[in-house]
mmCIF file with all atom_site columns, C-alpha atoms and ligand atoms in Angstrom:
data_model
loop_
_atom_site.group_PDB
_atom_site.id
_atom_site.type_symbol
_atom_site.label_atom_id
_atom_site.label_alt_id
_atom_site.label_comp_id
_atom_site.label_asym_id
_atom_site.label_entity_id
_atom_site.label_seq_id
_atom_site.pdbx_PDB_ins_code
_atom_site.Cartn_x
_atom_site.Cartn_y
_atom_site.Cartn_z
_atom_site.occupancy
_atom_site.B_iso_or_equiv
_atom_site.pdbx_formal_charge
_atom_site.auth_seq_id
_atom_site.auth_comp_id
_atom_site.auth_asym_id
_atom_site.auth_atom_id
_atom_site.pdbx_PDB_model_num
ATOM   1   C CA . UNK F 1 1   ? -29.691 20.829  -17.800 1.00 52.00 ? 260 UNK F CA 1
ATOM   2   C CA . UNK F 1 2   ? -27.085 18.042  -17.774 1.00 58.00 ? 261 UNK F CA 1
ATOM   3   C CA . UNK F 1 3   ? -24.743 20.657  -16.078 1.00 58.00 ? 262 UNK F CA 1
ATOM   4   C CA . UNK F 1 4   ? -27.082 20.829  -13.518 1.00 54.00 ? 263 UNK F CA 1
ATOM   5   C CA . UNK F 1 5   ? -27.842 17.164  -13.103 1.00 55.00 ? 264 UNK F CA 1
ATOM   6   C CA . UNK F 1 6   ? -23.813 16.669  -12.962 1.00 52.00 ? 265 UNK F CA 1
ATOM   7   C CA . UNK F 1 7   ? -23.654 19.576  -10.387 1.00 55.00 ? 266 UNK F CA 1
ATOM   8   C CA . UNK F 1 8   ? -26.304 18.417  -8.580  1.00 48.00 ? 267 UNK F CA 1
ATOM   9   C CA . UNK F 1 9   ? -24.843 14.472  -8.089  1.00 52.00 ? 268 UNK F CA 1
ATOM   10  C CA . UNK F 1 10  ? -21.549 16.180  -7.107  1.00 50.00 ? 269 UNK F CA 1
ATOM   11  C CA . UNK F 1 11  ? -23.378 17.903  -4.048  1.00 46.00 ? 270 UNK F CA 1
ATOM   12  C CA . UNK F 1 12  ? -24.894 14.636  -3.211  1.00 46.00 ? 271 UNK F CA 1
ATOM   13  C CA . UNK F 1 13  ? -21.789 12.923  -3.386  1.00 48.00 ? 272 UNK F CA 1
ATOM   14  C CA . UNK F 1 14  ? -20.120 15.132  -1.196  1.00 45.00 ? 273 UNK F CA 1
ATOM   15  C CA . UNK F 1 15  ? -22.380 15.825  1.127   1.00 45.00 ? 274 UNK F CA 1
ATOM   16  C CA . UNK F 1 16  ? -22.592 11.947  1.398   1.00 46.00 ? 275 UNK F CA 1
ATOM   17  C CA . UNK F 1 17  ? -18.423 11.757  2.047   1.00 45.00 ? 276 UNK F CA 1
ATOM   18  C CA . UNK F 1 18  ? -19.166 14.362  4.412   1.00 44.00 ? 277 UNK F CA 1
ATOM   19  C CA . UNK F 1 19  ? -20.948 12.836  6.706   1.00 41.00 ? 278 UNK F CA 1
ATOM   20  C CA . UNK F 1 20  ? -19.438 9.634   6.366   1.00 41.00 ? 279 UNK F CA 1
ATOM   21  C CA . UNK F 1 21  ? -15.422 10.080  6.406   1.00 41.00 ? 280 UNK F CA 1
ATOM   22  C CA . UNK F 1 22  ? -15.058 12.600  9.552   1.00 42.00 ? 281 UNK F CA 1
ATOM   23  C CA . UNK F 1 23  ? -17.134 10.059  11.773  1.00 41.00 ? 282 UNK F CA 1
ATOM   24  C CA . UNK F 1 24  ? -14.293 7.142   11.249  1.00 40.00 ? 283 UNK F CA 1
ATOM   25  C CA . UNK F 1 25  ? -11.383 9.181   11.644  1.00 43.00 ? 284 UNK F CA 1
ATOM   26  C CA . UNK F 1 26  ? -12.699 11.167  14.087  1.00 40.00 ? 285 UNK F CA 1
ATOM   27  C CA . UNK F 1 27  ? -12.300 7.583   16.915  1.00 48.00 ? 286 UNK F CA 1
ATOM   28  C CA . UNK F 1 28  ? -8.226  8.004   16.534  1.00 54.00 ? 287 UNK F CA 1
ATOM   29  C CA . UNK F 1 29  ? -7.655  11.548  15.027  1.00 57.00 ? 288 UNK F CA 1
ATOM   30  C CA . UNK F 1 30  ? -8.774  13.865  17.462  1.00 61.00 ? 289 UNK F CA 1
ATOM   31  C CA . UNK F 1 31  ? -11.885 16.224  17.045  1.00 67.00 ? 290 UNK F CA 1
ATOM   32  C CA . UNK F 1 32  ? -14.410 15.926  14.542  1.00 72.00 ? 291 UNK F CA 1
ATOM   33  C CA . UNK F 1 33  ? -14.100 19.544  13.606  1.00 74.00 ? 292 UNK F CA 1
ATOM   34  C CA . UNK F 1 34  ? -10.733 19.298  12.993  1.00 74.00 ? 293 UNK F CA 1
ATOM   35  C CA . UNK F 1 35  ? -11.585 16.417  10.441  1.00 74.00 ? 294 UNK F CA 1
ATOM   36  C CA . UNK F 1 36  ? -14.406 18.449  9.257   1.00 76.00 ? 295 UNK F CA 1
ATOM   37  C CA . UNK F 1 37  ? -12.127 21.617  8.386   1.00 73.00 ? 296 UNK F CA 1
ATOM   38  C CA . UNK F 1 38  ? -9.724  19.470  6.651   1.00 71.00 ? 297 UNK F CA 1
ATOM   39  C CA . UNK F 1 39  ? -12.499 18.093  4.742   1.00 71.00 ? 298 UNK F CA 1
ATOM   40  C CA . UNK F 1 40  ? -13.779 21.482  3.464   1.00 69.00 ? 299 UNK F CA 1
ATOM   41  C CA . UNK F 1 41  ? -10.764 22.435  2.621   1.00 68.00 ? 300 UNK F CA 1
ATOM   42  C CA . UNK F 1 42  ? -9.698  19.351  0.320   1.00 69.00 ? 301 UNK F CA 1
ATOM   43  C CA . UNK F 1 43  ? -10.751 21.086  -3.101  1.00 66.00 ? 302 UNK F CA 1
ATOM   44  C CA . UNK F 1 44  ? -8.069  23.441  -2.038  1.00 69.00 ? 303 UNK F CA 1
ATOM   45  C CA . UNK F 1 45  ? -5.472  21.437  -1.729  1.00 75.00 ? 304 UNK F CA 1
ATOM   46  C CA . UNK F 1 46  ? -3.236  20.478  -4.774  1.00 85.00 ? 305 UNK F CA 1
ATOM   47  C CA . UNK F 1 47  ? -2.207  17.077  -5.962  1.00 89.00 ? 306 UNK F CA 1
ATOM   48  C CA . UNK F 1 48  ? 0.685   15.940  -6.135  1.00 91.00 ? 307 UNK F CA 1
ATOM   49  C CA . UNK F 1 49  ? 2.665   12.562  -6.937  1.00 95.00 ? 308 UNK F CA 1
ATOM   50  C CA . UNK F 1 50  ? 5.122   11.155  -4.840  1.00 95.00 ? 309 UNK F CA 1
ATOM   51  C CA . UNK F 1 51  ? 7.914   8.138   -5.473  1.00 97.00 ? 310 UNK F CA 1
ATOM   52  C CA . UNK F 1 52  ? 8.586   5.961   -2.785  1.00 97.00 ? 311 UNK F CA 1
ATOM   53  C CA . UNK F 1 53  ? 11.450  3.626   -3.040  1.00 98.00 ? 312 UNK F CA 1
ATOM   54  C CA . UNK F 1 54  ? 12.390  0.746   -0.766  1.00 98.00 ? 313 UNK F CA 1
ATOM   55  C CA . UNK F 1 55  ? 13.072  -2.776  -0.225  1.00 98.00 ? 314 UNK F CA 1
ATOM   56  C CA . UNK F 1 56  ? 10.961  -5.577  1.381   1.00 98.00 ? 315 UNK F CA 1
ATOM   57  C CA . UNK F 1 57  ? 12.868  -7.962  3.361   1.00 98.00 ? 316 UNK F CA 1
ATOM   58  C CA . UNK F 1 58  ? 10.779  -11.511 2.570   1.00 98.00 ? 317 UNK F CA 1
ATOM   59  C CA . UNK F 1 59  ? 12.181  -13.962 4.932   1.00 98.00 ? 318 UNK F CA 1
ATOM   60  C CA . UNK F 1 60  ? 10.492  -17.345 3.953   1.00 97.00 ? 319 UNK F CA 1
ATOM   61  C CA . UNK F 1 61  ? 12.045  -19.522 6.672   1.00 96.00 ? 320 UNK F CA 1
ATOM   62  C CA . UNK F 1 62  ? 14.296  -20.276 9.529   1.00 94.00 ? 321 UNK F CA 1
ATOM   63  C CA . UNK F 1 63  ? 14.407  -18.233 13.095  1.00 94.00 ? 322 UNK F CA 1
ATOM   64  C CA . UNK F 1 64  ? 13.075  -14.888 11.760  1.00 96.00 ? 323 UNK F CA 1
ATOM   65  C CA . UNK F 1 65  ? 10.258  -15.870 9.295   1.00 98.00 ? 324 UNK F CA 1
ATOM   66  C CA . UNK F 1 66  ? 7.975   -13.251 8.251   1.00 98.00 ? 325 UNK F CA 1
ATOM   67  C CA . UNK F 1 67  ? 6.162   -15.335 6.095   1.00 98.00 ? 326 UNK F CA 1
ATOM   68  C CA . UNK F 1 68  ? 3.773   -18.223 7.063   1.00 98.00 ? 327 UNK F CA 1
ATOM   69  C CA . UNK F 1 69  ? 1.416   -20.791 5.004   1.00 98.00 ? 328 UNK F CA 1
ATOM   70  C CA . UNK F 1 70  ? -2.248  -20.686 6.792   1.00 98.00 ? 329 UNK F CA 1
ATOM   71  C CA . UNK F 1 71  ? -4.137  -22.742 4.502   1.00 98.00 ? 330 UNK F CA 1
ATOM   72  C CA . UNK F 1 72  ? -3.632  -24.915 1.392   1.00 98.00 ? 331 UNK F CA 1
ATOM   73  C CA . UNK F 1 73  ? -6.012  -26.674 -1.028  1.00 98.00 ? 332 UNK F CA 1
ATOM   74  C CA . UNK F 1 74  ? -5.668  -31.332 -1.900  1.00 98.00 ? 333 UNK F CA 1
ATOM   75  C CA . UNK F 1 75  ? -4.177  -29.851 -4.849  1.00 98.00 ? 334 UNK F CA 1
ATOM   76  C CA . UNK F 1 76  ? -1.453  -27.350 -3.850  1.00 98.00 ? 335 UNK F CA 1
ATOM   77  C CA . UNK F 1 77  ? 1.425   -29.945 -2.896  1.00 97.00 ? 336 UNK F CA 1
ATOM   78  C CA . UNK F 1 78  ? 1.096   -31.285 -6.733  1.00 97.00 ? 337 UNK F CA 1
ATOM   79  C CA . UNK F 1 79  ? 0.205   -28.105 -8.735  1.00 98.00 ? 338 UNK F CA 1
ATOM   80  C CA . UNK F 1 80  ? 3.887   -26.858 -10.658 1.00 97.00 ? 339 UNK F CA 1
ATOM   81  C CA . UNK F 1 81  ? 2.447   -22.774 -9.438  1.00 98.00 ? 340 UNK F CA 1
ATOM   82  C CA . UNK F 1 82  ? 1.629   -24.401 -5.675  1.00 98.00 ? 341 UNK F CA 1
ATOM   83  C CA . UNK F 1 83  ? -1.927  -22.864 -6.483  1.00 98.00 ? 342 UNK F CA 1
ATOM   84  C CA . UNK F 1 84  ? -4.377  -22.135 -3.430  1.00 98.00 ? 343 UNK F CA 1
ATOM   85  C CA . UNK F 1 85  ? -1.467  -21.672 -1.364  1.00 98.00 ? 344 UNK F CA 1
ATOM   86  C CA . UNK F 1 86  ? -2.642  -18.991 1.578   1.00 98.00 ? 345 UNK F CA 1
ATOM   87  C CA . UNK F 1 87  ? -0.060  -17.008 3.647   1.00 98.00 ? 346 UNK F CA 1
ATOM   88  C CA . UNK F 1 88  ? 0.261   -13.901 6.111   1.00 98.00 ? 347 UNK F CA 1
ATOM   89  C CA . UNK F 1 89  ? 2.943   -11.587 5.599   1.00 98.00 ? 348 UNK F CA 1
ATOM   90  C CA . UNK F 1 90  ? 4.348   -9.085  7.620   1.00 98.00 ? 349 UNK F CA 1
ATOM   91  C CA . UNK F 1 91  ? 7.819   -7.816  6.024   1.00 98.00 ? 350 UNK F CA 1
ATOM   92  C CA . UNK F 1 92  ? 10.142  -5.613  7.443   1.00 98.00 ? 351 UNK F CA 1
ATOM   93  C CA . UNK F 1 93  ? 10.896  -2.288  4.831   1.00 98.00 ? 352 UNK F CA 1
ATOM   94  C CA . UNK F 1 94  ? 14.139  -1.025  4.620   1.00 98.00 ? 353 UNK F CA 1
ATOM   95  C CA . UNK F 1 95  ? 15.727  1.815   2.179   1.00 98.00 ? 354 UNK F CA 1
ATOM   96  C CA . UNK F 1 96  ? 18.541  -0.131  1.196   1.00 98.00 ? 355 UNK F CA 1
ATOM   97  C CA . UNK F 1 97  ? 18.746  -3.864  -0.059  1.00 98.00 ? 356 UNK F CA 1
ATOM   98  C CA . UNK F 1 98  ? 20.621  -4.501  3.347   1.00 98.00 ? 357 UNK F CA 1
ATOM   99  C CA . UNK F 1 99  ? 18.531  -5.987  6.057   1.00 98.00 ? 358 UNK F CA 1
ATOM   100 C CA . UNK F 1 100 ? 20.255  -3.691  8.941   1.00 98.00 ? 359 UNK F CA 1
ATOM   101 C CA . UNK F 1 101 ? 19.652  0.004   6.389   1.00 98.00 ? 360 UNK F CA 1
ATOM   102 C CA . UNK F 1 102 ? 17.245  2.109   7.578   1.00 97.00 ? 361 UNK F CA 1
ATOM   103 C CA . UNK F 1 103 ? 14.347  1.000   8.577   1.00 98.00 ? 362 UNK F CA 1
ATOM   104 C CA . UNK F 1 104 ? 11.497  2.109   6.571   1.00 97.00 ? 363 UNK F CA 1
ATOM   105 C CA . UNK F 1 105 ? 8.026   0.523   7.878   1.00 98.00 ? 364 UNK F CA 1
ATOM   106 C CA . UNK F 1 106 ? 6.431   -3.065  7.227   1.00 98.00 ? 365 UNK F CA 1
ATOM   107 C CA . UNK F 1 107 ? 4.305   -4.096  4.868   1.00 98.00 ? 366 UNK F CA 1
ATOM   108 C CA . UNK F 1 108 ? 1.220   -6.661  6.191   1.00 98.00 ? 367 UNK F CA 1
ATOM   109 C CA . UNK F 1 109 ? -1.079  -9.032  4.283   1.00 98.00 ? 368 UNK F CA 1
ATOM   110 C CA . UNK F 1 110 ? -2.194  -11.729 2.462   1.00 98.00 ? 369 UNK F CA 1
ATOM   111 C CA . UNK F 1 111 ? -0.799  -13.531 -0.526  1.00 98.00 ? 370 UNK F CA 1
ATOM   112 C CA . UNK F 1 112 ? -3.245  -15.989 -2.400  1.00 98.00 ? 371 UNK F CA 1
ATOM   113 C CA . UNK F 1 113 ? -0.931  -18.174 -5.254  1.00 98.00 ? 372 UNK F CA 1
ATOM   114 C CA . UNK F 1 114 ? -4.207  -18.088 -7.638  1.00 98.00 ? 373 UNK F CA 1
ATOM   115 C CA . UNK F 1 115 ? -3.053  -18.657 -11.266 1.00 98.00 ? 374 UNK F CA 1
ATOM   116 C CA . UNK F 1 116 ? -2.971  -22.960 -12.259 1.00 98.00 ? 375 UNK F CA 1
ATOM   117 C CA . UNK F 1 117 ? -0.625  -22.530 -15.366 1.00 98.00 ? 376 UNK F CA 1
ATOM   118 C CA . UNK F 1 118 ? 1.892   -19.887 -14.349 1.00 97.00 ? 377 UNK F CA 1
ATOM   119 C CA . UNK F 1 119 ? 2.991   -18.476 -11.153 1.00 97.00 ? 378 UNK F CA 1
ATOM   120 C CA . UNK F 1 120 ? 1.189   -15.202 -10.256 1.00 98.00 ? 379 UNK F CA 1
ATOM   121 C CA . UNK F 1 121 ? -0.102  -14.051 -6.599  1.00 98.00 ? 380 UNK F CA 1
ATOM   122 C CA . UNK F 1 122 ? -3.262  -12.129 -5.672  1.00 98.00 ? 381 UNK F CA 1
ATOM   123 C CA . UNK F 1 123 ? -2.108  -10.101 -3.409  1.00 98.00 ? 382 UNK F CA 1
ATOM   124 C CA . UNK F 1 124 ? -3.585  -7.869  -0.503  1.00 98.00 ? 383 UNK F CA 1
ATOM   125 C CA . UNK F 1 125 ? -0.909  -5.422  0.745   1.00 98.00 ? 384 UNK F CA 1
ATOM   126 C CA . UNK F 1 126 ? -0.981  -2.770  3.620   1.00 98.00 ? 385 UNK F CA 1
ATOM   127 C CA . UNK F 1 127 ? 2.508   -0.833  3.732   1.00 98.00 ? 386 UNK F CA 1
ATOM   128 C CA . UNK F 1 128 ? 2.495   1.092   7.198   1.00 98.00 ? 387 UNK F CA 1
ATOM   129 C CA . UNK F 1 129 ? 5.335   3.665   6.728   1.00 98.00 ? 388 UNK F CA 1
ATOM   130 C CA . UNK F 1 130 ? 6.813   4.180   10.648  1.00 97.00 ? 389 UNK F CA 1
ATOM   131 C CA . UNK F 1 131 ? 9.803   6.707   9.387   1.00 95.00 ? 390 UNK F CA 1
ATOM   132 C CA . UNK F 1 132 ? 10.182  9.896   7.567   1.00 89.00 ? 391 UNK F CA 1
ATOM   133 C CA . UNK F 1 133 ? 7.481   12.157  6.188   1.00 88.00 ? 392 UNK F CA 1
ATOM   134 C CA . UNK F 1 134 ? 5.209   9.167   5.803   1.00 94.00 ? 393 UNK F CA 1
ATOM   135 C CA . UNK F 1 135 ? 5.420   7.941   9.055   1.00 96.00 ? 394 UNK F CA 1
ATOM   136 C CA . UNK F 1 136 ? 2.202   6.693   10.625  1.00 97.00 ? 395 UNK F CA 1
ATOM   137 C CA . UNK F 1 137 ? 0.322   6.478   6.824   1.00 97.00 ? 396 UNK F CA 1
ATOM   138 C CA . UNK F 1 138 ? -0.411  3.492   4.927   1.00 98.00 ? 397 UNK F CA 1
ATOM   139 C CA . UNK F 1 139 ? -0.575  2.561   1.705   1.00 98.00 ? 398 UNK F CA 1
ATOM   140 C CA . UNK F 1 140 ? -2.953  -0.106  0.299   1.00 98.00 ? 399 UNK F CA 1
ATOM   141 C CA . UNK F 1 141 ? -2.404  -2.690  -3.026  1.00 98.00 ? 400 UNK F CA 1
ATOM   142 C CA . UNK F 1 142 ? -4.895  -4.775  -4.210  1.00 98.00 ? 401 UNK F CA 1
ATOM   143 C CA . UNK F 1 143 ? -3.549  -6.820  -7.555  1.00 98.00 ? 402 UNK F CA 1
ATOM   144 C CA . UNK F 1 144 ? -2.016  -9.730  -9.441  1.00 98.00 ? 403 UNK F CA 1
ATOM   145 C CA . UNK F 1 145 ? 1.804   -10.255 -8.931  1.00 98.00 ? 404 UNK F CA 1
ATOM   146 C CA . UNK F 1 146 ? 3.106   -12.742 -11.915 1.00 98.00 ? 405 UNK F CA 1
ATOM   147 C CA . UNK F 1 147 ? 6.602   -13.586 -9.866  1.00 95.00 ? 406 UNK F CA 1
ATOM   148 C CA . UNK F 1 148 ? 8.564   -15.030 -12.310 1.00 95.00 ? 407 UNK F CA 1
ATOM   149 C CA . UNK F 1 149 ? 8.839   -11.788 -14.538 1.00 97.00 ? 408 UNK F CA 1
ATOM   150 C CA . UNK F 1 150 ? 11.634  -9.306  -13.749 1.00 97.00 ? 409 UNK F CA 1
ATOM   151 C CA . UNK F 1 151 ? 9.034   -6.326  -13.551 1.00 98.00 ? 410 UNK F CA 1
ATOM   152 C CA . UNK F 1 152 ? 5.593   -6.576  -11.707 1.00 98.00 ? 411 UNK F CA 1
ATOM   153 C CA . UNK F 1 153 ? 3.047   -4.031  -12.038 1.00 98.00 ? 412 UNK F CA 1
ATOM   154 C CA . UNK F 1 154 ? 0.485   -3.043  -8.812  1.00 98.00 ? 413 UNK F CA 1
ATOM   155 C CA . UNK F 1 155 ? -2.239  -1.354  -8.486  1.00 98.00 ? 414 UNK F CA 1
ATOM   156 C CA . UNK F 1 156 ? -2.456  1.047   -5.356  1.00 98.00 ? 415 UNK F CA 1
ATOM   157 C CA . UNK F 1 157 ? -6.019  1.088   -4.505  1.00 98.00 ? 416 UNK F CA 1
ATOM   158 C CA . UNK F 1 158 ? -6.257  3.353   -1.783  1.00 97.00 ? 417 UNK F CA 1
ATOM   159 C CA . UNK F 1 159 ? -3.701  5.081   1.432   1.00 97.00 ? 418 UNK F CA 1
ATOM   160 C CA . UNK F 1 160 ? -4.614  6.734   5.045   1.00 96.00 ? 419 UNK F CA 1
ATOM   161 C CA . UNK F 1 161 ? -3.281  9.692   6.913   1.00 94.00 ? 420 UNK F CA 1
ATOM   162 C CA . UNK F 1 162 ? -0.798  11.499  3.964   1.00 93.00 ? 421 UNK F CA 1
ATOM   163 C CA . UNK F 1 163 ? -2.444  8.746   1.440   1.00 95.00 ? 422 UNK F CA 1
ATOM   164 C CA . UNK F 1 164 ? -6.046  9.745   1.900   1.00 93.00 ? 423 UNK F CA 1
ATOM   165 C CA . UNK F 1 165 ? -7.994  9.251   -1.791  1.00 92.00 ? 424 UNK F CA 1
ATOM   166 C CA . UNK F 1 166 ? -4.458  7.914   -2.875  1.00 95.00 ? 425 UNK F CA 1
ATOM   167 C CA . UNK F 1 167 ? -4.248  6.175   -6.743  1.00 96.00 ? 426 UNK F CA 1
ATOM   168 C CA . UNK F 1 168 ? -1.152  4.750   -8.069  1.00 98.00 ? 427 UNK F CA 1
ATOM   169 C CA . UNK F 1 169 ? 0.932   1.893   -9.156  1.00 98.00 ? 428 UNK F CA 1
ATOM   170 C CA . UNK F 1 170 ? 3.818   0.002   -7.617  1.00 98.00 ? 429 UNK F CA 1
ATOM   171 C CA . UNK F 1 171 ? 6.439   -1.467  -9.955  1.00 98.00 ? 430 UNK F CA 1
ATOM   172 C CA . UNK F 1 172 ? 8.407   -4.705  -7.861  1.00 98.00 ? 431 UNK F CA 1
ATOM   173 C CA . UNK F 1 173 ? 10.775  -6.797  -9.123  1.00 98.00 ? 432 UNK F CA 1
ATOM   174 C CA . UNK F 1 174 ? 13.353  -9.124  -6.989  1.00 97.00 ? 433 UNK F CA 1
ATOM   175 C CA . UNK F 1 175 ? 16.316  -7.981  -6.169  1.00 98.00 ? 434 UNK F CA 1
ATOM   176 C CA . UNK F 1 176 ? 18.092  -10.935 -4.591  1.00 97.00 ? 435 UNK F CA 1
ATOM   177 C CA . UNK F 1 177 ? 16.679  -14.244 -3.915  1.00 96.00 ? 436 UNK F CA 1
ATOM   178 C CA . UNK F 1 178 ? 18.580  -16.790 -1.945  1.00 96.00 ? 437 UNK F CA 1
ATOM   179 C CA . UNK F 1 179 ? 16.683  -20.499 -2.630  1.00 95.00 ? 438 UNK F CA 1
ATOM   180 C CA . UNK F 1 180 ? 19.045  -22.703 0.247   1.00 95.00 ? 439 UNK F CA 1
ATOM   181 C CA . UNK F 1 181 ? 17.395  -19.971 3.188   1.00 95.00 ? 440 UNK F CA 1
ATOM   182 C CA . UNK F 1 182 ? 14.493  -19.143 1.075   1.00 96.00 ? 441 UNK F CA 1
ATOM   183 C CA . UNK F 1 183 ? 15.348  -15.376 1.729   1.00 97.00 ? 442 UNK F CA 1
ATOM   184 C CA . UNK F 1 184 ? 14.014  -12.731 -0.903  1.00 98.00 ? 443 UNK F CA 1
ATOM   185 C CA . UNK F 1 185 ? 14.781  -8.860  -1.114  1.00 98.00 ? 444 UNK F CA 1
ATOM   186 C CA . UNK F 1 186 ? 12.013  -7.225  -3.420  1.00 98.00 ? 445 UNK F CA 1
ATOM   187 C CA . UNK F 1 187 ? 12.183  -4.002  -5.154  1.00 98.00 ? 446 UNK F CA 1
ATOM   188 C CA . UNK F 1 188 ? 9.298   -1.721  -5.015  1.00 98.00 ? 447 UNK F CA 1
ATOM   189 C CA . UNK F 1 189 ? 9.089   1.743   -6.354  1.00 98.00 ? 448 UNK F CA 1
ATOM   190 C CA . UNK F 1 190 ? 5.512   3.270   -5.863  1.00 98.00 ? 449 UNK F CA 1
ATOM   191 C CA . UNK F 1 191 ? 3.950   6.248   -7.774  1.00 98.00 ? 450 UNK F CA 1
ATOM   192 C CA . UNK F 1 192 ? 1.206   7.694   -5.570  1.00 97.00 ? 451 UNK F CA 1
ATOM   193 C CA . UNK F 1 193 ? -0.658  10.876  -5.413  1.00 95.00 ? 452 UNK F CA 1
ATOM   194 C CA . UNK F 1 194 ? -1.274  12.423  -2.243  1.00 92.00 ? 453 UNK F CA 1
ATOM   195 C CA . UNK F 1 195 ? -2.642  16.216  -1.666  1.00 87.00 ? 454 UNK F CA 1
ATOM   196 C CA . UNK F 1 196 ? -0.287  18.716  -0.988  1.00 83.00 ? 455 UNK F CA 1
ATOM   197 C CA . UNK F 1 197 ? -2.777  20.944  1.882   1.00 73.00 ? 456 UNK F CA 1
ATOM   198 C CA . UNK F 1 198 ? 0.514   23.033  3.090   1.00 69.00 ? 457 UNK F CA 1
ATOM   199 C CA . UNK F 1 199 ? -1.305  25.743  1.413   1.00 54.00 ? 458 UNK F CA 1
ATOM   200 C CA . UNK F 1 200 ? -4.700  25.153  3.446   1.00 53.00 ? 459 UNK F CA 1
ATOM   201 C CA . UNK F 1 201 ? -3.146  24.594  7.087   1.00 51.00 ? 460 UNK F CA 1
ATOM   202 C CA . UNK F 1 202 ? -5.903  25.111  9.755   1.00 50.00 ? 461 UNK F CA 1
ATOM   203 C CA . UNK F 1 203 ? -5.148  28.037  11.959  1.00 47.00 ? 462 UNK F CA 1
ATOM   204 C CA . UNK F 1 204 ? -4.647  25.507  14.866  1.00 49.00 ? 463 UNK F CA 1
ATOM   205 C CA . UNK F 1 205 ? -1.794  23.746  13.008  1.00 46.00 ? 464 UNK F CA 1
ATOM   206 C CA . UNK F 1 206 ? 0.291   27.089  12.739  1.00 39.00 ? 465 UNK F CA 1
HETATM 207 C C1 . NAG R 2 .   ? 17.383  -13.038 13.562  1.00 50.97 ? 539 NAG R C1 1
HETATM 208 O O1 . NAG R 2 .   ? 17.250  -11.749 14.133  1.00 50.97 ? 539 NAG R O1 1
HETATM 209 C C2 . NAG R 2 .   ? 18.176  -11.452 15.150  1.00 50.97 ? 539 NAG R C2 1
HETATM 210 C C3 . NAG R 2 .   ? 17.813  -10.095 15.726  1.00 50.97 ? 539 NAG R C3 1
HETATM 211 O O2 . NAG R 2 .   ? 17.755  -9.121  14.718  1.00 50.97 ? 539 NAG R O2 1
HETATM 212 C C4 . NAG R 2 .   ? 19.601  -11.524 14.586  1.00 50.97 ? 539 NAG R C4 1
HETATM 213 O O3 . NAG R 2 .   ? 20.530  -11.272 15.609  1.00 50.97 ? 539 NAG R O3 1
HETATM 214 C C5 . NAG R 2 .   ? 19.841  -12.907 13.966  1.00 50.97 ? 539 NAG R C5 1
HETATM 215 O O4 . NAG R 2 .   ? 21.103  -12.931 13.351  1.00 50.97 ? 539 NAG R O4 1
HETATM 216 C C6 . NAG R 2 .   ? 18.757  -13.234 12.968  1.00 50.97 ? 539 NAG R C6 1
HETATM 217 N N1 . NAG R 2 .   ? 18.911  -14.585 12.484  1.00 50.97 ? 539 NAG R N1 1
HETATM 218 C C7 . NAG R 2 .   ? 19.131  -14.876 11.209  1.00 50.97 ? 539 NAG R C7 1
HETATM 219 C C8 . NAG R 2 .   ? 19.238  -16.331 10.872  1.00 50.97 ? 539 NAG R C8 1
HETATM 220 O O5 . NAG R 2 .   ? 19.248  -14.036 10.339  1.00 50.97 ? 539 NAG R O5 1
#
């Protein structure tokens, strides 16, 4: 009986995504039976985890700033962690520490400094990969980035295209950070699963 009850949510649940998932993709993807065939054919698809490495390229001020304050609170010039600080990023990605290496893809978002006592970010992180096998998927991470310590832990929340029902973890630490230009290279290696479904290409693909 419980089995059956388990079974039985399963169907709804997927018969729920069903509906649901094709519809959205379906605007920039192409047609909705294509998105339905790769749907019914997830389950057969394998999954896999992949390690991406890179290097953000944080540029704080000057004539190519990538970073920029949109909002602060009456107490963020005074507080020691500059708390309720609000600002946009949108960093180029590179493969090597070096600002002219290969370029990778950007990462876009929001970073919240939202910890009184010590210096830790809520962050809000979309990494748009524009090279490689990756190119044209994102990667989403939602999480709590204490700066000060030389390893940071992430949690990826989520990924499109290659990324679809992605779950992971980002590890970041700084590589370089120059205080007189206020220019920052970050670290991040990611550990993502993605489905393999090169054994359940559609006939179209082949
Ligand atoms: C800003 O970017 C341009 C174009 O990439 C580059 O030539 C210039 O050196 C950069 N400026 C600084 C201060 O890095």
């Amino acid at each position: 009986m419980e089995k059956l009850i388990i079974s039985l949510i399963f169907i709804v649940i997927l018969s729920s995504l069903s509906i649901a998932i094709p519809r959205g993709y379906a605007r920039k993807q192409g047609p909705v039976d294509t998105e339905n065939a790769w749907f019914q054919n997830i389950c057969r698809g394998k999954e896999k985890v992949a390690k991406l490495h890179f290097y953000v390229q944080d540029l704080l001020s000057g004539e190519n700033t990538t970073v920029y304050e949109v909002a602060r609170a009456s107490i963020t010039s005074n507080s020691p962690t500059a708390f309720a600080q609000v600002r946009v990023l949108d960093d180029l990605l590179t493969a090597e520490p070096d600002i002219n290496s290969e370029v990778v893809g950007r990462v876009q978002g929001l970073i919240t400094s939202a910890d009184l006592e010590t210096s830790a970010l809520a962050m809000n992180l979309n990494f748009v990969f524009t090279s490689g096998q990756y190119s044209g998927s994102t990667i989403s991470i939602l999480g709590r980035n204490e700066i000060m310590n030389k390893e940071r832990e992430l949690p990826v929340v989520g990924g499109t295209g290659v990324f679809r029902f992605a779950r992971g973890y980002a590890i970041t630490s700084t590589h370089a950070y120059n205080v007189e230009t206020s220019y920052g290279i970050l670290e991040y290696t990611i550990y993502v699963t993605y489905i393999d479904d090169s054994s359940m290409r559609l006939p179209a693909d082949m």
